[in-house]
C-alpha positions as MATLAB code, in Angstrom:
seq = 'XXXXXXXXXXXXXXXXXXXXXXXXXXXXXXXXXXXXXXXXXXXXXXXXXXXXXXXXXXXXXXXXXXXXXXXXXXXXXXXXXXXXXXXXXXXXXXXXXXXXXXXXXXXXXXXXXXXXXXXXXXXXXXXXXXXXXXXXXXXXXXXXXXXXXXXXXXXXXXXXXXXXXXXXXXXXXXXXXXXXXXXXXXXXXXXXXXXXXXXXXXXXXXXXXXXXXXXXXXXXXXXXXXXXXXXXXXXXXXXXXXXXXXXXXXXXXXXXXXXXXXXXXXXXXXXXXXXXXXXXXXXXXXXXXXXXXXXXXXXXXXXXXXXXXXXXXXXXXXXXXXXXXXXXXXXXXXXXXXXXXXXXXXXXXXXXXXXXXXXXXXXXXXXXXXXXXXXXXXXXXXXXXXXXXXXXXXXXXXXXXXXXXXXXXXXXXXXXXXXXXXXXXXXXXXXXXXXXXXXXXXXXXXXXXXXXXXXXXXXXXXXXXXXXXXXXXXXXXXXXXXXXXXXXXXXXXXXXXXXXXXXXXXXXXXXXXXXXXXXXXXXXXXXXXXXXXXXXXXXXXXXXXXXXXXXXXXX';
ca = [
     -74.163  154.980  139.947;
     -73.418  151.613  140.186;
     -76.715  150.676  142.688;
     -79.267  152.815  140.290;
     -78.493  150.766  137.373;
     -78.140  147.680  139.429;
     -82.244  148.735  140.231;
     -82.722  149.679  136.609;
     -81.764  146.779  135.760;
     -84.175  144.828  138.272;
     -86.899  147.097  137.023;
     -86.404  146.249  133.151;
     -86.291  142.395  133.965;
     -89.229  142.812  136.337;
     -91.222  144.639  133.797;
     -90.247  142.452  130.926;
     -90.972  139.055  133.019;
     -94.564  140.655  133.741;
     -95.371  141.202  130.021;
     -94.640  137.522  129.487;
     -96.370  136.598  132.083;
     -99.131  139.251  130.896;
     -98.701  138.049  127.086;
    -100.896  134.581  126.736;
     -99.401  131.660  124.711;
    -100.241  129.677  121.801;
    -102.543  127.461  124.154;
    -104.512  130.047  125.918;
    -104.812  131.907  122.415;
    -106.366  128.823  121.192;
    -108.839  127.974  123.888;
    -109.818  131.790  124.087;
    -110.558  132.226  120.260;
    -112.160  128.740  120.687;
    -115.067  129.624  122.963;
    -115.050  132.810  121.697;
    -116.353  132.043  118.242;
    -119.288  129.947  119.916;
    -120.163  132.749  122.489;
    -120.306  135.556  119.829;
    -122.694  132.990  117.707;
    -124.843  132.457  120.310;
    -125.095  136.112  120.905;
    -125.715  136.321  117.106;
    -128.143  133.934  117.683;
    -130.299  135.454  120.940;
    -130.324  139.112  118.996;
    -132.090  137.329  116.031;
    -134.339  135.373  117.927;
    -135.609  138.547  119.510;
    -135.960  140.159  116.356;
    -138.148  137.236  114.831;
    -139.520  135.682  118.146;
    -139.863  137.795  120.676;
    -141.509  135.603  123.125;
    -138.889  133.237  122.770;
    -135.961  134.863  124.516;
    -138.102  134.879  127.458;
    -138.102  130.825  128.252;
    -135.790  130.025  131.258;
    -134.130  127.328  129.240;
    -132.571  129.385  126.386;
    -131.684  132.092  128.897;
    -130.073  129.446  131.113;
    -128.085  127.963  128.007;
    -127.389  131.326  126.639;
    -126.230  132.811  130.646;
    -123.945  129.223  130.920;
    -122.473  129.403  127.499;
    -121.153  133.344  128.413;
    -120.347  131.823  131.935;
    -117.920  129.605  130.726;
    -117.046  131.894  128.487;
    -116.102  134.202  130.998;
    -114.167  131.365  133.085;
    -112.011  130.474  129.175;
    -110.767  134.460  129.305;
    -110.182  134.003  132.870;
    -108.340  131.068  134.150;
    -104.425  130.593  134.103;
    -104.292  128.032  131.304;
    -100.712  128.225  131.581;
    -100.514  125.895  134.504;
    -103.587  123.764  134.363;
    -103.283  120.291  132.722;
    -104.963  119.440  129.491;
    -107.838  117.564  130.888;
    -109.637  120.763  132.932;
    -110.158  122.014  129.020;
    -112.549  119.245  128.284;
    -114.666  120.807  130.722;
    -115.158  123.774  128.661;
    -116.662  122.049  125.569;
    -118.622  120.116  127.700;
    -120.125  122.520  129.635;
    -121.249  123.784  126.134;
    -123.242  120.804  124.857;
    -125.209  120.926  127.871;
    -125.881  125.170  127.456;
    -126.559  124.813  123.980;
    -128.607  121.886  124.905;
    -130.535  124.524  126.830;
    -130.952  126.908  124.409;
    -132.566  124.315  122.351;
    -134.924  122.903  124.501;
    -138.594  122.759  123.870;
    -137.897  124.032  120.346;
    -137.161  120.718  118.460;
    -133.706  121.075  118.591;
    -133.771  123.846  115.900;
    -130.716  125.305  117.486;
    -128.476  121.914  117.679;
    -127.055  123.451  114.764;
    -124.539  125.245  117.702;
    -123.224  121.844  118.753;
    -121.169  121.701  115.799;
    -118.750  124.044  117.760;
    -118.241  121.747  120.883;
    -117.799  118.640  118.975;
    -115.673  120.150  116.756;
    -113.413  121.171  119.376;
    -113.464  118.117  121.173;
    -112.531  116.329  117.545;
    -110.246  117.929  116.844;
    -107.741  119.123  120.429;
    -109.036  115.193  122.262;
    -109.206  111.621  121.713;
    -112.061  109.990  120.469;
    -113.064  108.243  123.768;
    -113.745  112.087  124.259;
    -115.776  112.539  121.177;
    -117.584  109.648  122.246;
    -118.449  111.229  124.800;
    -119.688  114.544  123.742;
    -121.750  112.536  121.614;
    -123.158  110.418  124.056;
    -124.165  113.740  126.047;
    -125.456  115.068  123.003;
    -128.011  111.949  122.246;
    -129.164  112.084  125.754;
    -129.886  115.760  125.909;
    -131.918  114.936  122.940;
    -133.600  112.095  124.404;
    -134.617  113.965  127.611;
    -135.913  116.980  125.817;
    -138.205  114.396  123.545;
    -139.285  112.864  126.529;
    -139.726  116.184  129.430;
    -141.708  117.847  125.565;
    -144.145  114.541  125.051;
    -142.334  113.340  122.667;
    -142.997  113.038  118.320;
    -142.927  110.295  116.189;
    -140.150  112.117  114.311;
    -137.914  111.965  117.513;
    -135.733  108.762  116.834;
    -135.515  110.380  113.112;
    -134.000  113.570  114.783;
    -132.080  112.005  116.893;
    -130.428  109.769  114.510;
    -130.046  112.456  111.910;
    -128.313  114.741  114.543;
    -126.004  112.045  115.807;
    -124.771  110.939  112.369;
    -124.393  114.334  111.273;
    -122.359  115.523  114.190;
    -120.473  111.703  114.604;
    -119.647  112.761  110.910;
    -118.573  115.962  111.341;
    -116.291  114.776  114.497;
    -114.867  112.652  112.794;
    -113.886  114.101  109.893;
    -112.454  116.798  112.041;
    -110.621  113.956  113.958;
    -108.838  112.983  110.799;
    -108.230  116.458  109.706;
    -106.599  117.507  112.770;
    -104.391  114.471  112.995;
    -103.115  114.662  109.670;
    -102.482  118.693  110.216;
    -100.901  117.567  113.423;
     -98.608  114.703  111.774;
     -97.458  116.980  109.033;
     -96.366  119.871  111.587;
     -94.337  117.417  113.180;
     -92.746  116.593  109.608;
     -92.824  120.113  109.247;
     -90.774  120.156  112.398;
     -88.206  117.478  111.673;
     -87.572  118.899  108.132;
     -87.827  122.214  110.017;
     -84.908  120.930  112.447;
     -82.600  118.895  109.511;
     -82.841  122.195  107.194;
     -81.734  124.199  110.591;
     -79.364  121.447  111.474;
     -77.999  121.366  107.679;
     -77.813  125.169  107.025;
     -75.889  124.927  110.751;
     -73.319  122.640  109.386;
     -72.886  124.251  106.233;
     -72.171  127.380  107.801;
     -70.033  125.927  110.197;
     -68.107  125.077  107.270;
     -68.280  128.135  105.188;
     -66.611  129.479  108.434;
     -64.082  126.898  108.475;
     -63.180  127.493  105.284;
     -62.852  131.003  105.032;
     -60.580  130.535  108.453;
     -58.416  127.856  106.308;
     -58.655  130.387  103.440;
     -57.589  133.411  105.545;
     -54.369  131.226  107.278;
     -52.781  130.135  104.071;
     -50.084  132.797  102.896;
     -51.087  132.416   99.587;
     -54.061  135.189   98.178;
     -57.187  133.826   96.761;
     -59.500  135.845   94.823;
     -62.972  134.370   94.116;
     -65.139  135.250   91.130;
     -68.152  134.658   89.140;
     -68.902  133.218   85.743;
     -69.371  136.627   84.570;
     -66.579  137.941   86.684;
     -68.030  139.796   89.725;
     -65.950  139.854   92.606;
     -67.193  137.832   95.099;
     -64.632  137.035   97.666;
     -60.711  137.956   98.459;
     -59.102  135.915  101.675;
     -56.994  138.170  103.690;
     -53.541  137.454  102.428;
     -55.044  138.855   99.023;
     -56.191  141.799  100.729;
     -52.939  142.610  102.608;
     -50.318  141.664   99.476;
     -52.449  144.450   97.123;
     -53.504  146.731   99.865;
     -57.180  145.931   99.960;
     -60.251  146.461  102.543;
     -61.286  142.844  102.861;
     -64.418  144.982  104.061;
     -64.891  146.549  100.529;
     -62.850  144.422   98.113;
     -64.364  146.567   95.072;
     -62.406  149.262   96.030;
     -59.268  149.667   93.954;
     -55.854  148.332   95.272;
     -52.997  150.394   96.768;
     -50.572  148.022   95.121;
     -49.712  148.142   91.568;
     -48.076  145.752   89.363;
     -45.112  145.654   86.699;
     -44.263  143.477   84.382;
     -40.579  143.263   85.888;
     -38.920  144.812   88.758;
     -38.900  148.705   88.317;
     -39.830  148.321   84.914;
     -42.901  149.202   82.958;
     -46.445  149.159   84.832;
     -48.840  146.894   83.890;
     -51.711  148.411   81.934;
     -54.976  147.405   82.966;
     -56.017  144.578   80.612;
     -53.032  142.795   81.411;
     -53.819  142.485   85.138;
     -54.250  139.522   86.292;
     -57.616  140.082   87.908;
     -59.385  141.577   85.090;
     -58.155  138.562   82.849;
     -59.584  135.737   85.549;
     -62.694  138.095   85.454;
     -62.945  138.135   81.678;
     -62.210  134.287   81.883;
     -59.196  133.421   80.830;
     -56.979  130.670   82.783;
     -53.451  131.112   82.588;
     -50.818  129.533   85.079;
     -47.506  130.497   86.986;
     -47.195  133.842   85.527;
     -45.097  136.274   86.738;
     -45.358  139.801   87.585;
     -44.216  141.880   90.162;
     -45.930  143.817   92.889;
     -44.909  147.103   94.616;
     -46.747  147.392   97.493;
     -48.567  150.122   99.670;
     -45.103  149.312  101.840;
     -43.418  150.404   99.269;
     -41.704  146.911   99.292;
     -41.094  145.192   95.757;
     -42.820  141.312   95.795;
     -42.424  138.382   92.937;
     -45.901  137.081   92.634;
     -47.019  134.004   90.228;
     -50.332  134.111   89.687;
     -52.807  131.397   88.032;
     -56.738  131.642   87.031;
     -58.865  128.747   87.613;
     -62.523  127.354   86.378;
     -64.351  125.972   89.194;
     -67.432  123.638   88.462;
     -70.224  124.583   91.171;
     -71.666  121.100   90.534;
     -75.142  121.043   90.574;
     -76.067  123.092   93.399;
     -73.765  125.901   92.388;
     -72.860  128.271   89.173;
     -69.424  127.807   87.756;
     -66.757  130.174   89.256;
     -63.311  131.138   89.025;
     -60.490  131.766   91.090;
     -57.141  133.505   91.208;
     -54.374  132.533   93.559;
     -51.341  134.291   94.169;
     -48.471  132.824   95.879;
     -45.949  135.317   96.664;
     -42.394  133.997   95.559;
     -40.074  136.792   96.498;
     -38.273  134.623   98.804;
     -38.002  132.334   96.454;
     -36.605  134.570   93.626;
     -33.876  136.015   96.392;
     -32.655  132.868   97.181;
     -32.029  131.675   93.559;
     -30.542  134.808   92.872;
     -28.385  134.358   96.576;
     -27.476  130.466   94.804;
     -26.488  132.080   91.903;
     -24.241  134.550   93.506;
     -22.340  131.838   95.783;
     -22.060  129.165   92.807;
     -20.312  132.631   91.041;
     -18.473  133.231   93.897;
     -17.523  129.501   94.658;
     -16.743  128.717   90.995;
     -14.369  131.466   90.460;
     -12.722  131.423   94.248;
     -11.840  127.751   93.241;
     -10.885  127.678   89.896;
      -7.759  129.836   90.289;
      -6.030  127.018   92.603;
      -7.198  124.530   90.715;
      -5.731  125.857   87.474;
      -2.666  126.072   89.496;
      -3.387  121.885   90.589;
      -3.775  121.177   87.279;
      -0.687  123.235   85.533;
       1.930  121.664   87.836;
       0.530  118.349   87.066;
       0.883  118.911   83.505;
       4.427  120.314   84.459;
       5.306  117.061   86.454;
       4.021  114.903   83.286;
       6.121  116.915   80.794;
       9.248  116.157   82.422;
      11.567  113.354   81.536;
      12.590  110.815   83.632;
      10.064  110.999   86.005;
       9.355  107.464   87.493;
       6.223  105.176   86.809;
       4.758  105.321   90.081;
       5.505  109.376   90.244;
       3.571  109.800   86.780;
       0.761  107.550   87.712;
       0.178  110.022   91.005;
       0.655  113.297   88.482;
      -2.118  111.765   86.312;
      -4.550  110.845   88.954;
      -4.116  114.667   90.221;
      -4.277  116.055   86.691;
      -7.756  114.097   86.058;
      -9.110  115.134   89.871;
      -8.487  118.644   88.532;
     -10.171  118.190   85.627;
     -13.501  116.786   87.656;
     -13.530  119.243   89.673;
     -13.516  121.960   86.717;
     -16.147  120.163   85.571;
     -18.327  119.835   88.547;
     -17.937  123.845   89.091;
     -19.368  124.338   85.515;
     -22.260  122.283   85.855;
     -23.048  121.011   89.245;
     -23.127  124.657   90.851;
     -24.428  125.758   88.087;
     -27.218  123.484   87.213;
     -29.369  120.459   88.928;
     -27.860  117.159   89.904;
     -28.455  114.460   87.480;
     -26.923  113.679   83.618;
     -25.664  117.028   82.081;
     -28.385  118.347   79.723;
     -25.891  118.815   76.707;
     -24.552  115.125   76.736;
     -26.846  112.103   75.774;
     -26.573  108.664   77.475;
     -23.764  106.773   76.201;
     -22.592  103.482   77.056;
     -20.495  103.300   79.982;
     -18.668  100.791   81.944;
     -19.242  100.678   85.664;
     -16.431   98.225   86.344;
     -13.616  100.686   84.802;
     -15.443  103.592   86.852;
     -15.200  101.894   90.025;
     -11.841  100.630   89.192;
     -10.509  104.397   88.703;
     -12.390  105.926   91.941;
     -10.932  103.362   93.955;
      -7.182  103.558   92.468;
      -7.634  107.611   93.371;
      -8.915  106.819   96.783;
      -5.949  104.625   97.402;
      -3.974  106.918   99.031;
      -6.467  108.296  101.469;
      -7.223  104.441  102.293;
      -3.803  103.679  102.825;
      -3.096  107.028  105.109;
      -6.098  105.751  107.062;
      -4.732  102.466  107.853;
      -7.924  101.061  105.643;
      -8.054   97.912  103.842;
      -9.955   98.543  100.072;
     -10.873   95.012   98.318;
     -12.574   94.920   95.338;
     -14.474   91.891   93.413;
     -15.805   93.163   89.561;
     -14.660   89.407   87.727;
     -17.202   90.762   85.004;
     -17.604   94.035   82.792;
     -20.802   96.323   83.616;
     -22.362   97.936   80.625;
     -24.759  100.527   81.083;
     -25.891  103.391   79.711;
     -25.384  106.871   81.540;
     -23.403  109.878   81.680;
     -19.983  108.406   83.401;
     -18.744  111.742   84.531;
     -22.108  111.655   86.673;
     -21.573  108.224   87.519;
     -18.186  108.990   88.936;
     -19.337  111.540   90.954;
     -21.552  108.974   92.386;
     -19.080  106.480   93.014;
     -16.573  108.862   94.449;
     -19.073  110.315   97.041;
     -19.844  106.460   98.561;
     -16.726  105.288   98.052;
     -15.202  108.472  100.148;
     -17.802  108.343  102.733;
     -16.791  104.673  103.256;
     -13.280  105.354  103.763;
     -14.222  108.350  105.856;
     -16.161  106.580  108.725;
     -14.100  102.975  109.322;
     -11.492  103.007  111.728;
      -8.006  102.624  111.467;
      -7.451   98.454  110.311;
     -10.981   98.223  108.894;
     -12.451   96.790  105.686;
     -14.258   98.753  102.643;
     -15.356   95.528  100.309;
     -16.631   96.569   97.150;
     -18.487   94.195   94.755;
     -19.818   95.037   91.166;
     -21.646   91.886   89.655;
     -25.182   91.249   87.116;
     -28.372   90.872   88.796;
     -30.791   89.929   85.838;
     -30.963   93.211   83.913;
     -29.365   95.075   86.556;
     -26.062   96.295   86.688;
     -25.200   95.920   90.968;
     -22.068   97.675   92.857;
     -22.327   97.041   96.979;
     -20.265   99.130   98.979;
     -19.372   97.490  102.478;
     -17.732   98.745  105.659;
     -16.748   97.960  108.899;
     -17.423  101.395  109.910;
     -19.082  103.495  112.597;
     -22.462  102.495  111.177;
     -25.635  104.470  111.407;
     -28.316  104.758  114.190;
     -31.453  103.247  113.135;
     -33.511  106.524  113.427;
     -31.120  107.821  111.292;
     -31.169  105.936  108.433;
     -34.179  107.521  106.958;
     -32.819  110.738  106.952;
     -29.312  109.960  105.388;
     -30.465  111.299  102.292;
     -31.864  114.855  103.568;
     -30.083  117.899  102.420;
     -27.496  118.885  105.291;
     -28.673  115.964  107.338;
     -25.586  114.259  109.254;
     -26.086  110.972  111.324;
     -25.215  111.557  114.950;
     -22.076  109.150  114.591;
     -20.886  111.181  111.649;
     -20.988  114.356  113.969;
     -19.751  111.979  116.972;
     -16.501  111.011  114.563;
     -15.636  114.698  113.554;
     -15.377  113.542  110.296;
     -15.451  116.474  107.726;
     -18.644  116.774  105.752;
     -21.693  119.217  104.580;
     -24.805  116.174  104.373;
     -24.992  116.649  100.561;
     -23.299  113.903   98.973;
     -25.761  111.171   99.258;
     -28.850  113.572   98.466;
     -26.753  114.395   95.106;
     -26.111  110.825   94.877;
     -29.571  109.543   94.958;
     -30.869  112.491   92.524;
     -27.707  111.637   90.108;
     -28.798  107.706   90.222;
     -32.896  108.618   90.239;
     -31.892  110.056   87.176;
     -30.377  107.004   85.338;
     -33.555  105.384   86.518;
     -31.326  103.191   89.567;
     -32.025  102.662   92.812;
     -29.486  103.682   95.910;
     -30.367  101.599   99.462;
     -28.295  102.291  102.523;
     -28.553   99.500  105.248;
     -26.573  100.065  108.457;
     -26.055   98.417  111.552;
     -24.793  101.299  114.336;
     -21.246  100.098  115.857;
     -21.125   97.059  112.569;
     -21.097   99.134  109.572;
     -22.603  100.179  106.768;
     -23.585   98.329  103.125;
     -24.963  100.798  100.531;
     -26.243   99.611   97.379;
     -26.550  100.666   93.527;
     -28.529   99.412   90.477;
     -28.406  100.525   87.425;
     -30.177   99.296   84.413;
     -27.691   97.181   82.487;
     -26.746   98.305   78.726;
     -26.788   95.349   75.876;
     -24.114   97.915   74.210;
     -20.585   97.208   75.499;
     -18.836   99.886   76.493;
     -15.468  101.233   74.173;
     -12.243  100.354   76.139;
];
């Protein structure tokens, strides 16, 4: 089986190899239709010539013109132009001056009407040292059948009206052919830029509908009068589409919530991009051919074609169920979180009140119930709004005027204990007040966070120096430690969510990698800046600024 089609094909490439070998090209076609045309006129021209002068077909030299002109005729049709050069053609048109030279002998030239053919050819497929010299041949075939005839005295007037005529003729064929030949070579460079271009610009239609068709987000394209033009695959797979046949209807259908009423079809967001309106981050929701239920926010665009293009519009979906399940998942643990913690707290916060209601209870003992009691009440306070909403000043308070000094003051005095367990040494320099304007329940919670992660991560004996002071309009509070310090490419990262530097983790040290992140949002917010410097194995300096307030703050 394998051997017969093994020899079929050998036969089929054979066969096809011999039919273009059998099939002439573009030259041979040329030199055949060529001679051709002058052979079939000078047949044309022998049949009339018997028919008006009988006695005429009988001279031996237009018989020997007309027998070499069908001669080389029959040489043209018959020799392998493929693989001679280009100079064994001149001998063709050459060999026809002299027949048609010939055919005109002894007649006065009344058939040097045929040269036209020859020169032609020679003006217009040769140089013109070649013309020259078909002409040349030309004048003396004339002057040897003046002077072999006995000559006229209207020979040098023939001659010289021949010879201008066809040196005319040559070389406005000359000119012809080289301007057809220059313009098929522009012909062929525009030819090869347009091929090159239209290469390239497919190329990066095919690019594009690759990046199109690797995004997970479905793009619909239409046109200005809302015919469906193209759908990338994610499209196709969210709504259960045939990217093959996007006009046919989807297997998905829409709602306007979660297994709740069905969208009707005017309200679907491809029939509104197609009837042109733009709309953005809507929401609907998809059940699938899966039968799986998908959050999708959808927006129509107007895209300007430019000038090379019509105006079109597109619709991109981005699939958000993800999204939508983990807000939902947030809300659930901030639910769970708030109400697992506020029970002991409640219980924190009662038997401080308890231990301030009593008499008798000493200074020192009261001032410990009170900094519990007001820990308690931040931490109430942080489960109702920072679970609950985004880091920064709560939404229902406005910016009042704050001072930084007494917050610092009161972080550090709670700290004190933890500082002290530690065996670490808390200095602070504020020798001036610090106005500004913010929400100081946010401010604390900034305050506490550096402050604690200072006392965290510098060993037993070590220093935590804090300094508040005025820099220009700036309100400044730097935060320095003798600590573990931070490895240089981690010190970009310290304010990732859940990041943790490698000596954090090294120390054991308690922690999630949330506190600066929520620091730096809380501070972004007040329009400050936070900067961490950190020298691994020295310690760390962390600085805030805060836009100063021209209001003092109350006492």
């Amino acid at each position: 089986m394998i051997s017969s089609t093994v020899r079929a094909t050998a036969a089929h490439d054979a066969a096809t190899t011999g039919s273009h070998r059998r099939t002439p090209d573009a030259r041979t076609r040329s030199i055949w239709l060529t001679q051709l045309a002058l052979a079939a006129s000078v047949v044309v021209t022998s049949l009339v010539v018997q028919a008006l002068t009988p006695g005429r077909i009988t001279s031996w030299t237009f018989t020997t013109g007309v027998a070499v002109i069908l001669g080389i005729t029959m040489v043209a049709l018959a020799s392998p132009w493929r693989r001679l050069s280009r100079d064994v053609v001149l001998v063709i048109p050459l060999v026809d001056l002299v027949g048609i030279g010939l055919m005109a002998a002894a007649d006065d030239l009344r058939l040097s009407f045929l040269w036209v053919f020859p020169v032609t050819w020679l003006a217009t497929h040769f140089s013109l040292g070649a013309l020259a010299s078909g002409l040349s041949m030309i004048v003396a075939i004339m002057l040897a059948d003046a002077t072999l005839s006995g000559g006229s005295d209207t020979v040098a007037l023939r001659v010289t009206i021949v010879t201008l005529c066809l040196t005319f003729i040559g070389l406005t064929a000359h000119a012809t052919a080289r301007q057809t030949r220059a313009f098929k070579r522009l012909l062929r460079g525009q030819t090869a830029r347009m091929q090159n271009t239209l290469e390239r610009v497919s190329e990066q239609e095919r690019s594009v509908s690759l990046m199109l068709n690797a995004i997970d987000v479905g793009i619909v394209r239409l046109s200005a009068h809302g015919e469906l033009l193209a759908v990338n695959d994610t499209y196709a797979r969210l709504y259960g589409i045939d990217p093959g046949d996007p006009s046919h209807p989807a297997r998905a259908v829409e709602y306007f919530e979660r297994e709740g009423r069905a969208l009707p079809e005017q309200a679907r967001p491809l029939v509104r991009a197609a009837a042109g309106e733009a709309f953005d981050d809507e929401r609907v929701w998809l059940f699938d051919a899966a039968g799986n239920w998908r959050a999708l926010s959808v927006a129509s665009r107007l895209v300007d074609g430019g000038e090379t293009e019509p105006p079109s519009r597109i619709l991109i979906v981005h699939d958000v169920t993800a999204l939508i399940e983990s807000e939902r998942a947030r809300q659930q643990i901030a639910s769970v979180v708030s109400h697992e913690l506020r029970n002991p707290l409640t219980a924190v916060i009662g038997h401080a009140e308890l231990g301030l209601e009593q008499y008798g209870v000493p200074t020192a003992i009261r001032r410990k119930f009170e900094t519990i009691h007001r820990a308690g009440e931040r931490m109430e306070r942080m489960l109702a709004e920072v679970l609950q909403r985004p880091a920064g000043p709560a939404p229902d308070r406005e910016k009042a005027a704050v001072d930084l000094r007494s917050i610092v003051e009161s972080s550090l005095e709670s700290f004190a204990p933890a500082a002290a367990a530690r065996g670490v040494d808390v200095r602070l320099e504020a020798p001036v007040p610090l106005p500004v304007a913010g929400d100081g329940f946010r401010l604390r919670q900034v305050i506490d966070n550096l402050v604690s992660n200072a006392i965290k991560y510098t060993p037993r004996d070590g220093l935590v120096r804090v300094v508040c002071g005025v820099d220009g309009d700036r309100a400044t509070v730097e935060l320095s430690d003798t600590g573990i310090g931070i490895a240089p490419e981690d010190l970009p990262h310290v304010f990732d969510p859940y990041f943790r530097a490698g000596t954090a983790l090294e120390s054991r040290a308690p922690g999630t990698g949330l506190g600066m992140g929520i620091a730096r949002e809380i501070v972004s917010a007040h329009e400050g800046t936070l900067e961490v410097a950190s020298d691994l194995g020295t310690g760390t300096t962390v600085t805030l600024c805060l836009p100063a307030s021209k209001v003092e703050a109350p006492a």
